[in-house]
Short mmCIF file of C-alpha atoms in Angstrom, two decimals:
data_model
loop_
_atom_site.label_atom_id
_atom_site.label_comp_id
_atom_site.label_asym_id
_atom_site.label_seq_id
_atom_site.Cartn_x
_atom_site.Cartn_y
_atom_site.Cartn_z
CA UNK J 1 -6.61 53.05 74.92
CA UNK J 2 -4.40 50.82 76.73
CA UNK J 3 -1.54 48.67 75.29
CA UNK J 4 -3.43 45.12 76.09
CA UNK J 5 -6.31 46.24 74.24
CA UNK J 6 -4.03 46.73 71.40
CA UNK J 7 -2.42 43.59 71.94
CA UNK J 8 -5.79 41.99 71.59
CA UNK J 9 -6.45 43.37 68.45
CA UNK J 10 -2.75 42.46 66.50
CA UNK J 11 -0.50 39.58 66.31
CA UNK J 12 3.01 40.31 67.87
CA UNK J 13 4.59 42.03 65.16
CA UNK J 14 1.94 44.53 65.45
CA UNK J 15 0.99 44.44 61.96
CA UNK J 16 -1.95 41.98 61.49
CA UNK J 17 -5.19 41.42 63.44
CA UNK J 18 -5.54 38.54 65.72
CA UNK J 19 -7.18 35.19 64.53
CA UNK J 20 -7.57 37.07 60.94
CA UNK J 21 -11.35 36.84 61.60
CA UNK J 22 -12.16 40.94 62.44
CA UNK J 23 -16.10 41.17 60.32
CA UNK J 24 -16.18 42.78 57.54
CA UNK J 25 -18.50 45.74 57.25
CA UNK J 26 -21.20 43.46 54.44
CA UNK J 27 -20.21 45.70 51.70
CA UNK J 28 -19.20 44.85 48.47
CA UNK J 29 -15.57 45.27 47.57
CA UNK J 30 -16.23 45.93 44.29
CA UNK J 31 -13.86 49.18 43.72
CA UNK J 32 -11.03 47.98 41.50
CA UNK J 33 -7.78 50.03 41.26
CA UNK J 34 -8.74 51.77 38.17
CA UNK J 35 -11.76 52.85 39.38
CA UNK J 36 -10.28 54.48 42.52
CA UNK J 37 -7.53 55.77 41.04
CA UNK J 38 -10.11 58.07 38.76
CA UNK J 39 -12.27 58.86 41.86
CA UNK J 40 -9.11 60.25 43.63
CA UNK J 41 -8.34 62.30 40.38
CA UNK J 42 -11.59 63.07 39.44
CA UNK J 43 -12.10 64.15 43.46
CA UNK J 44 -9.65 66.97 42.57
CA UNK J 45 -11.50 68.44 39.52
CA UNK J 46 -15.01 69.73 40.47
CA UNK J 47 -17.72 73.09 39.80
CA UNK J 48 -15.76 74.71 42.44
CA UNK J 49 -12.53 74.79 39.62
CA UNK J 50 -14.68 75.12 36.63
CA UNK J 51 -17.60 77.43 37.73
CA UNK J 52 -16.31 79.20 40.93
CA UNK J 53 -12.72 80.10 39.68
CA UNK J 54 -14.80 83.09 37.34
CA UNK J 55 -16.12 85.10 40.91
CA UNK J 56 -12.13 84.01 42.15
CA UNK J 57 -10.87 85.43 39.04
CA UNK J 58 -12.76 88.69 38.96
CA UNK J 59 -11.66 88.81 43.14
CA UNK J 60 -7.92 88.23 42.45
CA UNK J 61 -6.79 88.08 39.17
CA UNK J 62 -3.72 86.05 38.04
CA UNK J 63 -2.79 85.80 42.10
CA UNK J 64 -5.46 83.45 42.25
CA UNK J 65 -2.86 80.64 40.60
CA UNK J 66 -0.90 81.38 43.91
CA UNK J 67 -3.93 81.00 46.10
CA UNK J 68 -4.69 77.52 44.45
CA UNK J 69 -0.94 76.54 44.91
CA UNK J 70 -1.01 77.02 48.43
CA UNK J 71 -4.21 75.59 49.40
CA UNK J 72 -3.33 72.55 47.27
CA UNK J 73 0.22 72.20 49.43
CA UNK J 74 -2.03 72.31 52.79
CA UNK J 75 -4.82 69.84 50.92
CA UNK J 76 -1.41 67.17 50.50
CA UNK J 77 -0.79 67.68 53.98
CA UNK J 78 -4.10 66.51 54.95
CA UNK J 79 -4.33 63.90 52.41
CA UNK J 80 -0.99 62.17 53.82
CA UNK J 81 -2.26 62.44 57.32
CA UNK J 82 -5.62 60.47 56.25
CA UNK J 83 -3.45 58.13 53.98
CA UNK J 84 -1.54 57.20 57.68
CA UNK J 85 -4.70 56.78 59.15
CA UNK J 86 -6.24 54.49 56.53
CA UNK J 87 -3.44 52.59 56.27
CA UNK J 88 -3.52 51.84 60.23
CA UNK J 89 -7.38 50.92 60.11
CA UNK J 90 -8.72 51.12 56.63
CA UNK J 91 -12.71 51.57 57.13
CA UNK J 92 -15.56 52.90 55.58
CA UNK J 93 -16.92 55.97 57.17
CA UNK J 94 -13.32 56.60 57.86
CA UNK J 95 -13.52 60.20 59.63
CA UNK J 96 -16.19 59.61 61.81
CA UNK J 97 -14.43 56.64 63.15
CA UNK J 98 -10.97 57.98 63.46
CA UNK J 99 -12.47 60.85 65.45
CA UNK J 100 -14.58 58.46 67.49
CA UNK J 101 -11.60 56.44 68.57
CA UNK J 102 -8.64 59.47 68.76
CA UNK J 103 -10.81 62.20 70.16
CA UNK J 104 -14.44 60.35 71.85
CA UNK J 105 -17.35 59.30 70.99
CA UNK J 106 -19.04 62.70 70.72
CA UNK J 107 -16.47 64.02 68.11
CA UNK J 108 -17.08 60.91 65.93
CA UNK J 109 -21.13 61.71 65.80
CA UNK J 110 -20.30 65.17 65.27
CA UNK J 111 -17.75 64.38 62.39
CA UNK J 112 -20.27 62.27 60.69
CA UNK J 113 -23.35 64.29 60.36
CA UNK J 114 -21.07 67.27 59.83
CA UNK J 115 -19.62 65.19 56.52
CA UNK J 116 -23.05 63.95 55.75
CA UNK J 117 -24.20 67.74 55.85
CA UNK J 118 -21.20 68.65 53.83
CA UNK J 119 -21.97 66.36 50.75
CA UNK J 120 -25.73 66.88 51.19
CA UNK J 121 -25.18 70.77 50.60
CA UNK J 122 -22.20 69.81 48.06
CA UNK J 123 -25.15 68.19 45.94
CA UNK J 124 -27.46 70.90 45.81
CA UNK J 125 -24.52 72.97 44.71
CA UNK J 126 -23.56 70.72 42.02
CA UNK J 127 -27.26 70.70 40.89
CA UNK J 128 -27.32 74.18 40.81
CA UNK J 129 -24.59 74.42 38.89
CA UNK J 130 -25.42 71.21 36.35
CA UNK J 131 -28.66 73.54 35.86
CA UNK J 132 -26.48 76.36 35.17
CA UNK J 133 -24.69 74.54 32.40
CA UNK J 134 -27.59 73.17 30.85
CA UNK J 135 -29.25 77.04 30.23
CA UNK J 136 -26.36 77.57 28.19
CA UNK J 137 -28.09 75.63 25.29
CA UNK J 138 -31.66 75.93 26.73
CA UNK J 139 -31.95 79.11 28.14
CA UNK J 140 -36.00 78.71 28.53
CA UNK J 141 -35.97 75.43 30.63
CA UNK J 142 -36.50 76.20 34.40
CA UNK J 143 -33.57 75.53 36.30
CA UNK J 144 -35.09 73.88 38.79
CA UNK J 145 -36.64 70.97 36.39
CA UNK J 146 -33.05 70.19 35.29
CA UNK J 147 -31.99 70.04 38.64
CA UNK J 148 -34.69 67.62 39.95
CA UNK J 149 -34.10 65.36 36.27
CA UNK J 150 -30.16 64.87 37.40
CA UNK J 151 -31.15 64.75 40.79
CA UNK J 152 -33.27 61.25 39.77
CA UNK J 153 -31.30 59.89 37.55
CA UNK J 154 -27.99 60.01 39.77
CA UNK J 155 -30.11 58.19 42.59
CA UNK J 156 -31.25 55.79 40.73
CA UNK J 157 -27.73 54.61 39.59
CA UNK J 158 -26.37 54.92 43.09
CA UNK J 159 -29.09 52.01 44.22
CA UNK J 160 -28.09 49.83 41.84
CA UNK J 161 -24.68 48.79 42.95
CA UNK J 162 -21.27 50.00 43.87
CA UNK J 163 -19.92 49.06 40.91
CA UNK J 164 -21.93 50.88 38.99
CA UNK J 165 -21.20 53.80 40.94
CA UNK J 166 -17.54 53.42 40.33
CA UNK J 167 -18.33 52.72 36.62
CA UNK J 168 -20.11 56.27 36.21
CA UNK J 169 -17.31 58.06 38.09
CA UNK J 170 -14.60 56.59 36.30
CA UNK J 171 -16.25 57.53 32.81
CA UNK J 172 -16.96 60.78 34.16
CA UNK J 173 -13.40 61.58 35.50
CA UNK J 174 -12.33 60.34 32.49
CA UNK J 175 -13.95 62.94 30.32
CA UNK J 176 -12.72 65.44 33.18
CA UNK J 177 -8.84 64.98 32.89
CA UNK J 178 -9.01 64.44 28.87
CA UNK J 179 -10.53 67.72 28.65
CA UNK J 180 -8.58 69.82 30.98
CA UNK J 181 -5.64 67.91 29.22
CA UNK J 182 -6.70 69.03 25.99
CA UNK J 183 -7.82 72.65 27.21
CA UNK J 184 -3.99 72.74 28.25
CA UNK J 185 -2.71 71.48 25.29
CA UNK J 186 -4.84 73.98 23.00
CA UNK J 187 -3.81 76.91 25.49
CA UNK J 188 -0.34 76.17 24.73
CA UNK J 189 -0.88 76.06 21.32
CA UNK J 190 -2.41 79.27 21.27
CA UNK J 191 0.59 80.67 23.51
CA UNK J 192 2.93 78.93 21.04
CA UNK J 193 2.29 79.35 17.47
CA UNK J 194 -0.66 82.35 18.01
CA UNK J 195 -3.32 80.68 16.28
CA UNK J 196 -7.05 81.55 16.55
CA UNK J 197 -8.96 84.48 17.43
CA UNK J 198 -6.89 85.09 20.76
CA UNK J 199 -3.56 84.53 19.31
CA UNK J 200 -2.74 88.00 19.14
CA UNK J 201 -3.27 88.90 22.82
CA UNK J 202 -2.11 85.45 24.40
CA UNK J 203 0.97 86.09 26.05
CA UNK J 204 2.24 85.22 29.35
CA UNK J 205 2.64 88.88 30.12
CA UNK J 206 -1.01 88.87 30.51
CA UNK J 207 -0.09 87.60 34.00
CA UNK J 208 1.36 90.87 35.14
CA UNK J 209 0.79 93.65 32.96
CA UNK J 210 -2.70 94.14 33.59
CA UNK J 211 -2.26 95.88 37.11
CA UNK J 212 0.04 93.29 38.29
CA UNK J 213 -0.23 89.99 39.29
CA UNK J 214 -1.85 91.40 42.45
CA UNK J 215 -4.17 93.55 40.79
CA UNK J 216 -6.60 93.99 43.85
CA UNK J 217 -4.01 93.64 46.64
CA UNK J 218 -2.60 90.57 48.43
CA UNK J 219 -6.15 90.88 51.11
CA UNK J 220 -8.45 90.31 48.13
CA UNK J 221 -6.68 87.77 47.16
CA UNK J 222 -6.36 85.98 50.19
CA UNK J 223 -9.90 86.48 50.56
CA UNK J 224 -10.58 84.08 48.03
CA UNK J 225 -9.40 81.17 49.71
CA UNK J 226 -12.54 80.10 51.29
CA UNK J 227 -13.60 79.66 47.37
CA UNK J 228 -10.10 78.24 46.64
CA UNK J 229 -10.85 75.54 49.62
CA UNK J 230 -14.11 74.62 48.44
CA UNK J 231 -12.79 73.71 44.96
CA UNK J 232 -10.60 71.00 46.75
CA UNK J 233 -13.53 69.20 48.87
CA UNK J 234 -14.37 65.81 47.46
CA UNK J 235 -10.19 65.01 47.38
CA UNK J 236 -11.02 63.53 50.97
CA UNK J 237 -13.29 61.28 49.20
CA UNK J 238 -10.76 58.28 48.81
CA UNK J 239 -10.86 57.61 52.38
CA UNK J 240 -14.94 56.81 52.12
CA UNK J 241 -13.75 54.39 49.39
CA UNK J 242 -11.58 52.29 51.77
CA UNK J 243 -14.04 50.04 52.87
CA UNK J 244 -15.36 49.02 49.23
CA UNK J 245 -11.79 48.65 47.65
CA UNK J 246 -10.56 45.86 46.69
CA UNK J 247 -6.78 46.35 47.50
CA UNK J 248 -6.71 49.85 49.42
CA UNK J 249 -3.00 48.68 50.92
CA UNK J 250 -2.01 49.06 47.13
CA UNK J 251 -4.81 51.86 45.42
CA UNK J 252 -4.98 53.96 48.57
CA UNK J 253 -1.22 55.33 48.97
CA UNK J 254 -0.86 55.47 44.78
CA UNK J 255 -4.06 57.41 44.83
CA UNK J 256 -3.08 60.13 47.33
CA UNK J 257 0.98 60.29 46.17
CA UNK J 258 -0.33 61.22 42.99
CA UNK J 259 -2.22 64.32 44.42
CA UNK J 260 0.25 67.08 44.10
CA UNK J 261 1.09 66.33 40.16
CA UNK J 262 -2.74 66.32 39.84
CA UNK J 263 -3.11 69.88 41.49
CA UNK J 264 -0.10 71.11 39.89
CA UNK J 265 -1.88 70.06 36.37
CA UNK J 266 -5.11 70.34 36.74
CA UNK J 267 -5.71 73.16 38.85
CA UNK J 268 -2.57 75.56 38.79
CA UNK J 269 -1.17 74.49 35.34
CA UNK J 270 -4.85 74.94 33.85
CA UNK J 271 -5.31 78.49 35.54
CA UNK J 272 -2.17 79.65 34.38
CA UNK J 273 -2.69 79.12 30.64
CA UNK J 274 -6.10 80.21 30.64
CA UNK J 275 -5.14 83.48 32.17
CA UNK J 276 -2.37 83.79 29.45
CA UNK J 277 -4.38 83.15 26.44
CA UNK J 278 -7.48 85.47 28.02
CA UNK J 279 -6.91 88.92 30.20
CA UNK J 280 -8.43 88.12 33.41
CA UNK J 281 -10.27 91.15 33.38
CA UNK J 282 -12.45 89.12 30.54
CA UNK J 283 -13.91 86.73 33.14
CA UNK J 284 -16.70 87.46 35.57
CA UNK J 285 -18.58 85.69 38.18
CA UNK J 286 -21.47 83.15 37.58
CA UNK J 287 -19.51 81.86 34.07
CA UNK J 288 -17.10 79.20 33.82
CA UNK J 289 -13.70 80.76 32.88
CA UNK J 290 -12.82 77.77 30.88
CA UNK J 291 -16.22 78.08 28.93
CA UNK J 292 -15.24 81.84 28.38
CA UNK J 293 -11.78 80.88 27.29
CA UNK J 294 -12.87 79.11 24.36
CA UNK J 295 -15.60 81.36 23.29
CA UNK J 296 -12.58 83.63 23.00
CA UNK J 297 -10.46 81.47 21.32
CA UNK J 298 -13.06 81.30 18.87
CA UNK J 299 -12.73 77.21 18.09
CA UNK J 300 -16.15 75.79 16.72
CA UNK J 301 -18.25 74.20 19.49
CA UNK J 302 -15.25 74.70 21.67
CA UNK J 303 -17.26 76.74 24.28
CA UNK J 304 -20.34 74.62 23.86
CA UNK J 305 -17.55 71.29 24.22
CA UNK J 306 -16.24 72.76 27.34
CA UNK J 307 -19.82 73.25 28.68
CA UNK J 308 -20.72 69.57 28.47
CA UNK J 309 -17.21 68.95 30.04
CA UNK J 310 -17.92 70.98 32.97
CA UNK J 311 -21.60 69.52 33.09
CA UNK J 312 -20.06 66.35 34.01
CA UNK J 313 -17.54 67.64 36.35
CA UNK J 314 -21.07 68.77 38.07
CA UNK J 315 -22.89 65.30 37.96
CA UNK J 316 -19.50 63.59 39.10
CA UNK J 317 -19.36 65.32 42.26
CA UNK J 318 -22.82 65.07 43.11
CA UNK J 319 -22.91 61.14 42.09
CA UNK J 320 -20.05 60.87 44.83
CA UNK J 321 -22.04 62.98 47.60
CA UNK J 322 -25.02 60.46 47.18
CA UNK J 323 -22.25 57.63 47.60
CA UNK J 324 -20.84 59.56 50.61
CA UNK J 325 -23.97 60.20 52.30
CA UNK J 326 -25.42 56.90 52.11
CA UNK J 327 -22.13 55.21 53.73
CA UNK J 328 -21.79 58.00 56.59
CA UNK J 329 -25.21 57.60 57.58
CA UNK J 330 -24.76 53.49 57.88
CA UNK J 331 -21.68 54.28 59.88
CA UNK J 332 -23.40 56.40 62.59
CA UNK J 333 -26.28 54.06 62.48
CA UNK J 334 -23.81 50.86 63.40
CA UNK J 335 -22.56 53.29 66.53
CA UNK J 336 -25.98 54.29 67.38
CA UNK J 337 -25.77 57.77 66.43
CA UNK J 338 -28.87 57.71 63.67
CA UNK J 339 -31.52 55.19 63.37
CA UNK J 340 -30.72 51.43 62.76
CA UNK J 341 -32.57 51.54 59.77
CA UNK J 342 -29.82 53.27 58.03
CA UNK J 343 -27.01 50.18 58.42
CA UNK J 344 -29.54 47.97 56.50
CA UNK J 345 -28.44 46.87 52.92
CA UNK J 346 -30.07 46.36 50.36
CA UNK J 347 -30.02 42.95 48.13
CA UNK J 348 -27.12 44.92 45.89
CA UNK J 349 -25.19 45.78 49.09
CA UNK J 350 -25.67 49.45 49.12
CA UNK J 351 -27.17 51.52 51.76
CA UNK J 352 -30.44 52.27 49.84
CA UNK J 353 -32.44 53.76 52.51
CA UNK J 354 -29.60 56.46 53.58
CA UNK J 355 -29.22 57.13 50.08
CA UNK J 356 -32.91 57.87 49.70
CA UNK J 357 -32.76 60.28 52.85
CA UNK J 358 -30.13 62.12 51.53
CA UNK J 359 -31.36 62.57 48.31
CA UNK J 360 -34.42 63.99 49.29
CA UNK J 361 -32.32 66.56 51.57
CA UNK J 362 -30.45 67.56 48.77
CA UNK J 363 -33.83 68.05 46.89
CA UNK J 364 -33.72 71.14 49.04
CA UNK J 365 -30.96 72.37 45.91
CA UNK J 366 -34.45 72.23 43.46
CA UNK J 367 -36.14 74.14 45.82
CA UNK J 368 -33.78 76.79 46.54
CA UNK J 369 -33.15 77.10 42.33
CA UNK J 370 -36.89 77.60 42.29
CA UNK J 371 -37.27 80.00 44.72
CA UNK J 372 -33.59 82.45 44.70
CA UNK J 373 -31.71 80.83 41.54
CA UNK J 374 -28.84 83.68 41.46
CA UNK J 375 -28.10 83.24 44.75
CA UNK J 376 -28.49 79.50 45.28
CA UNK J 377 -24.88 78.39 44.38
CA UNK J 378 -22.98 81.11 46.82
CA UNK J 379 -25.64 80.08 49.49
CA UNK J 380 -24.69 76.24 49.58
CA UNK J 381 -20.74 76.94 48.78
CA UNK J 382 -20.47 78.73 52.05
CA UNK J 383 -22.23 76.30 54.00
CA UNK J 384 -20.61 73.21 52.19
CA UNK J 385 -17.11 75.01 52.82
CA UNK J 386 -17.52 75.19 56.72
CA UNK J 387 -18.35 71.56 56.78
CA UNK J 388 -15.81 70.43 54.95
CA UNK J 389 -13.13 72.81 57.23
CA UNK J 390 -14.40 70.90 60.24
CA UNK J 391 -14.26 67.27 58.46
CA UNK J 392 -10.49 68.07 57.71
CA UNK J 393 -9.64 69.69 60.94
CA UNK J 394 -10.77 66.43 62.64
CA UNK J 395 -8.57 64.36 59.99
CA UNK J 396 -5.51 66.29 61.09
CA UNK J 397 -6.48 66.37 65.09
CA UNK J 398 -6.96 62.31 64.84
CA UNK J 399 -3.94 62.03 63.09
CA UNK J 400 -1.84 64.53 65.65
CA UNK J 401 -2.97 61.52 68.31
CA UNK J 402 -2.32 58.76 66.43
CA UNK J 403 0.98 59.98 65.82
CA UNK J 404 1.47 60.56 69.56
CA UNK J 405 0.05 56.77 70.69
CA UNK J 406 2.76 55.74 68.03
CA UNK J 407 5.82 57.33 69.68
CA UNK J 408 4.16 56.21 72.83
CA UNK J 409 4.46 52.36 72.03
CA UNK J 410 0.11 52.31 72.39
CA UNK J 411 -0.23 51.80 68.53
CA UNK J 412 1.36 50.39 65.65
CA UNK J 413 3.24 52.08 62.97
CA UNK J 414 1.27 52.50 60.06
CA UNK J 415 2.72 51.42 56.69
CA UNK J 416 2.36 54.67 55.25
CA UNK J 417 3.85 57.35 57.27
CA UNK J 418 2.85 61.34 56.71
CA UNK J 419 6.12 63.05 55.99
CA UNK J 420 7.07 65.31 58.78
CA UNK J 421 4.79 63.21 60.91
CA UNK J 422 2.40 65.71 63.06
CA UNK J 423 4.09 68.88 62.39
CA UNK J 424 2.85 69.26 58.87
CA UNK J 425 -0.62 68.34 60.76
CA UNK J 426 -0.31 71.27 62.62
CA UNK J 427 0.63 73.68 59.67
CA UNK J 428 -2.51 72.47 58.01
CA UNK J 429 -4.48 72.87 61.20
CA UNK J 430 -3.54 76.50 61.64
CA UNK J 431 -4.06 76.89 57.75
CA UNK J 432 -7.57 76.13 58.14
CA UNK J 433 -8.24 78.13 60.92
CA UNK J 434 -6.91 81.24 59.13
CA UNK J 435 -9.47 80.56 56.39
CA UNK J 436 -12.00 80.02 59.05
CA UNK J 437 -11.28 83.89 60.30
CA UNK J 438 -11.40 84.90 56.61
CA UNK J 439 -14.64 83.16 56.19
CA UNK J 440 -16.38 85.22 59.31
CA UNK J 441 -14.60 88.24 58.01
CA UNK J 442 -16.42 87.97 54.94
CA UNK J 443 -19.89 89.48 55.18
CA UNK J 444 -21.33 87.26 52.25
CA UNK J 445 -20.03 84.14 53.50
CA UNK J 446 -20.20 84.90 57.28
CA UNK J 447 -23.72 83.38 57.38
CA UNK J 448 -22.45 80.18 56.99
CA UNK J 449 -20.98 80.45 60.38
CA UNK J 450 -24.54 81.22 61.56
CA UNK J 451 -25.81 78.08 59.91
CA UNK J 452 -22.95 75.51 61.12
CA UNK J 453 -23.54 77.21 64.80
CA UNK J 454 -27.50 76.34 64.54
CA UNK J 455 -25.81 72.77 63.26
CA UNK J 456 -23.91 72.21 66.25
CA UNK J 457 -26.71 73.26 68.37
CA UNK J 458 -29.27 70.54 66.84
CA UNK J 459 -26.38 67.95 67.11
CA UNK J 460 -25.93 68.90 70.96
CA UNK J 461 -29.62 68.27 71.32
CA UNK J 462 -29.58 65.21 69.44
CA UNK J 463 -26.67 63.85 71.60
CA UNK J 464 -27.88 64.75 74.69
CA UNK J 465 -31.08 63.00 73.90
CA UNK J 466 -28.84 60.05 72.51
CA UNK J 467 -26.98 59.65 75.97
CA UNK J 468 -30.41 59.17 77.68
CA UNK J 469 -31.94 57.08 75.53
CA UNK J 470 -28.69 54.86 75.06
CA UNK J 471 -25.95 55.93 77.65
CA UNK J 472 -23.42 53.65 75.82
CA UNK J 473 -23.07 55.42 72.88
CA UNK J 474 -20.82 57.76 75.29
CA UNK J 475 -18.82 55.10 75.93
CA UNK J 476 -15.38 54.70 74.63
CA UNK J 477 -15.19 51.44 72.33
CA UNK J 478 -12.10 49.33 70.79
CA UNK J 479 -11.71 50.17 67.30
CA UNK J 480 -12.87 47.43 64.52
CA UNK J 481 -10.15 45.95 62.63
CA UNK J 482 -11.52 44.72 59.16
CA UNK J 483 -10.63 41.99 56.69
CA UNK J 484 -9.44 43.97 53.66
CA UNK J 485 -7.92 41.34 51.61
#
């Protein structure tokens, strides 16, 4: 982009859009500050922690705490990079838009569709997890039937309005946050005062006295990073809400800056407490470590209450997935990279057609639960992680290129600069490439790279067809700066 083009977009001070009449996307700015904050908090607490941590504890023991802390630092780097871009130009469907602006139209197209895939597959994982949780109470109910019921209920809620989505997500997240804090407090009480059935064996020494802090070796601990990164998928959802936030200049920085303490408390803190209360050898794959810990503590109905909480976590993430996919399809349609029908908004200002199509694809998760109920979760988690890593890489590379443009004077500086500039984005890029190598090394998760290779081929063919039908789709365009107030 040339300097003259930028001047057309901004006033002389470089901070305002000329004329102030840039078009809005048509969405209702119905997400208030409390909802954006809770969506951001809830996005960092999902089924990857509540269910996936069980398998990872079995692989890494107490060292899993360190893996969550390490990955959490990288996630913060990614979110600060995204935050700088969001305050430079807040836009719904941000990841695809920034990829399109800084890397070119093909990358915007590829990122938009891949983020859509990530959420469709994540939705399948959450439906699978929700069905597993319901089996805790009703073991005779088929998982596929439970998954189908939840899919339909959340679908209807997403069609009504963004305010209803925000309100549902607010209360889902409130349940998760309150419960996790309660778990931590109870766990600390068991450690301090020794009450409950687990009181006699609860001790900080459980972190190292059973075969050490790295019981399976550092290599085995590092292999859990792929599962750990899946647990952090959805923290970037706050970027998708930018186009529907009432005051993104205030709500987005606040939501992003609270990420470190959220990770420290809800991931590192919660895992540390339960691994002190219960020895790591007591946990097993396929069982929520939180449910298992409360069963060991022996609090009446405690395990059932925790099971309800982790059920809301799964439904919360699936709810977010439906929200995200509809918005991403509309962004792609507006850029000519998806059928125009996806750009239409319903009377309630929701991308109803895009949500509907996405939900139909999420229905594949119901089929998987019917065909391979024991393996469904593992299959979809690995694919979602690979798609999420691509999205994060595009955020980081877009940020690096944006900082180059700012340093060269071609673009105005953001009001929310990332600490360390582009340097920390480079660190995060190297880390994500390392995790990708771990995925390739692991025979069980390697299949997701084959799936992504097929996905890339399909998108490549689609891009070639698009360019023939509409050559303008491959042309670089000036970014649209939307009104945010």
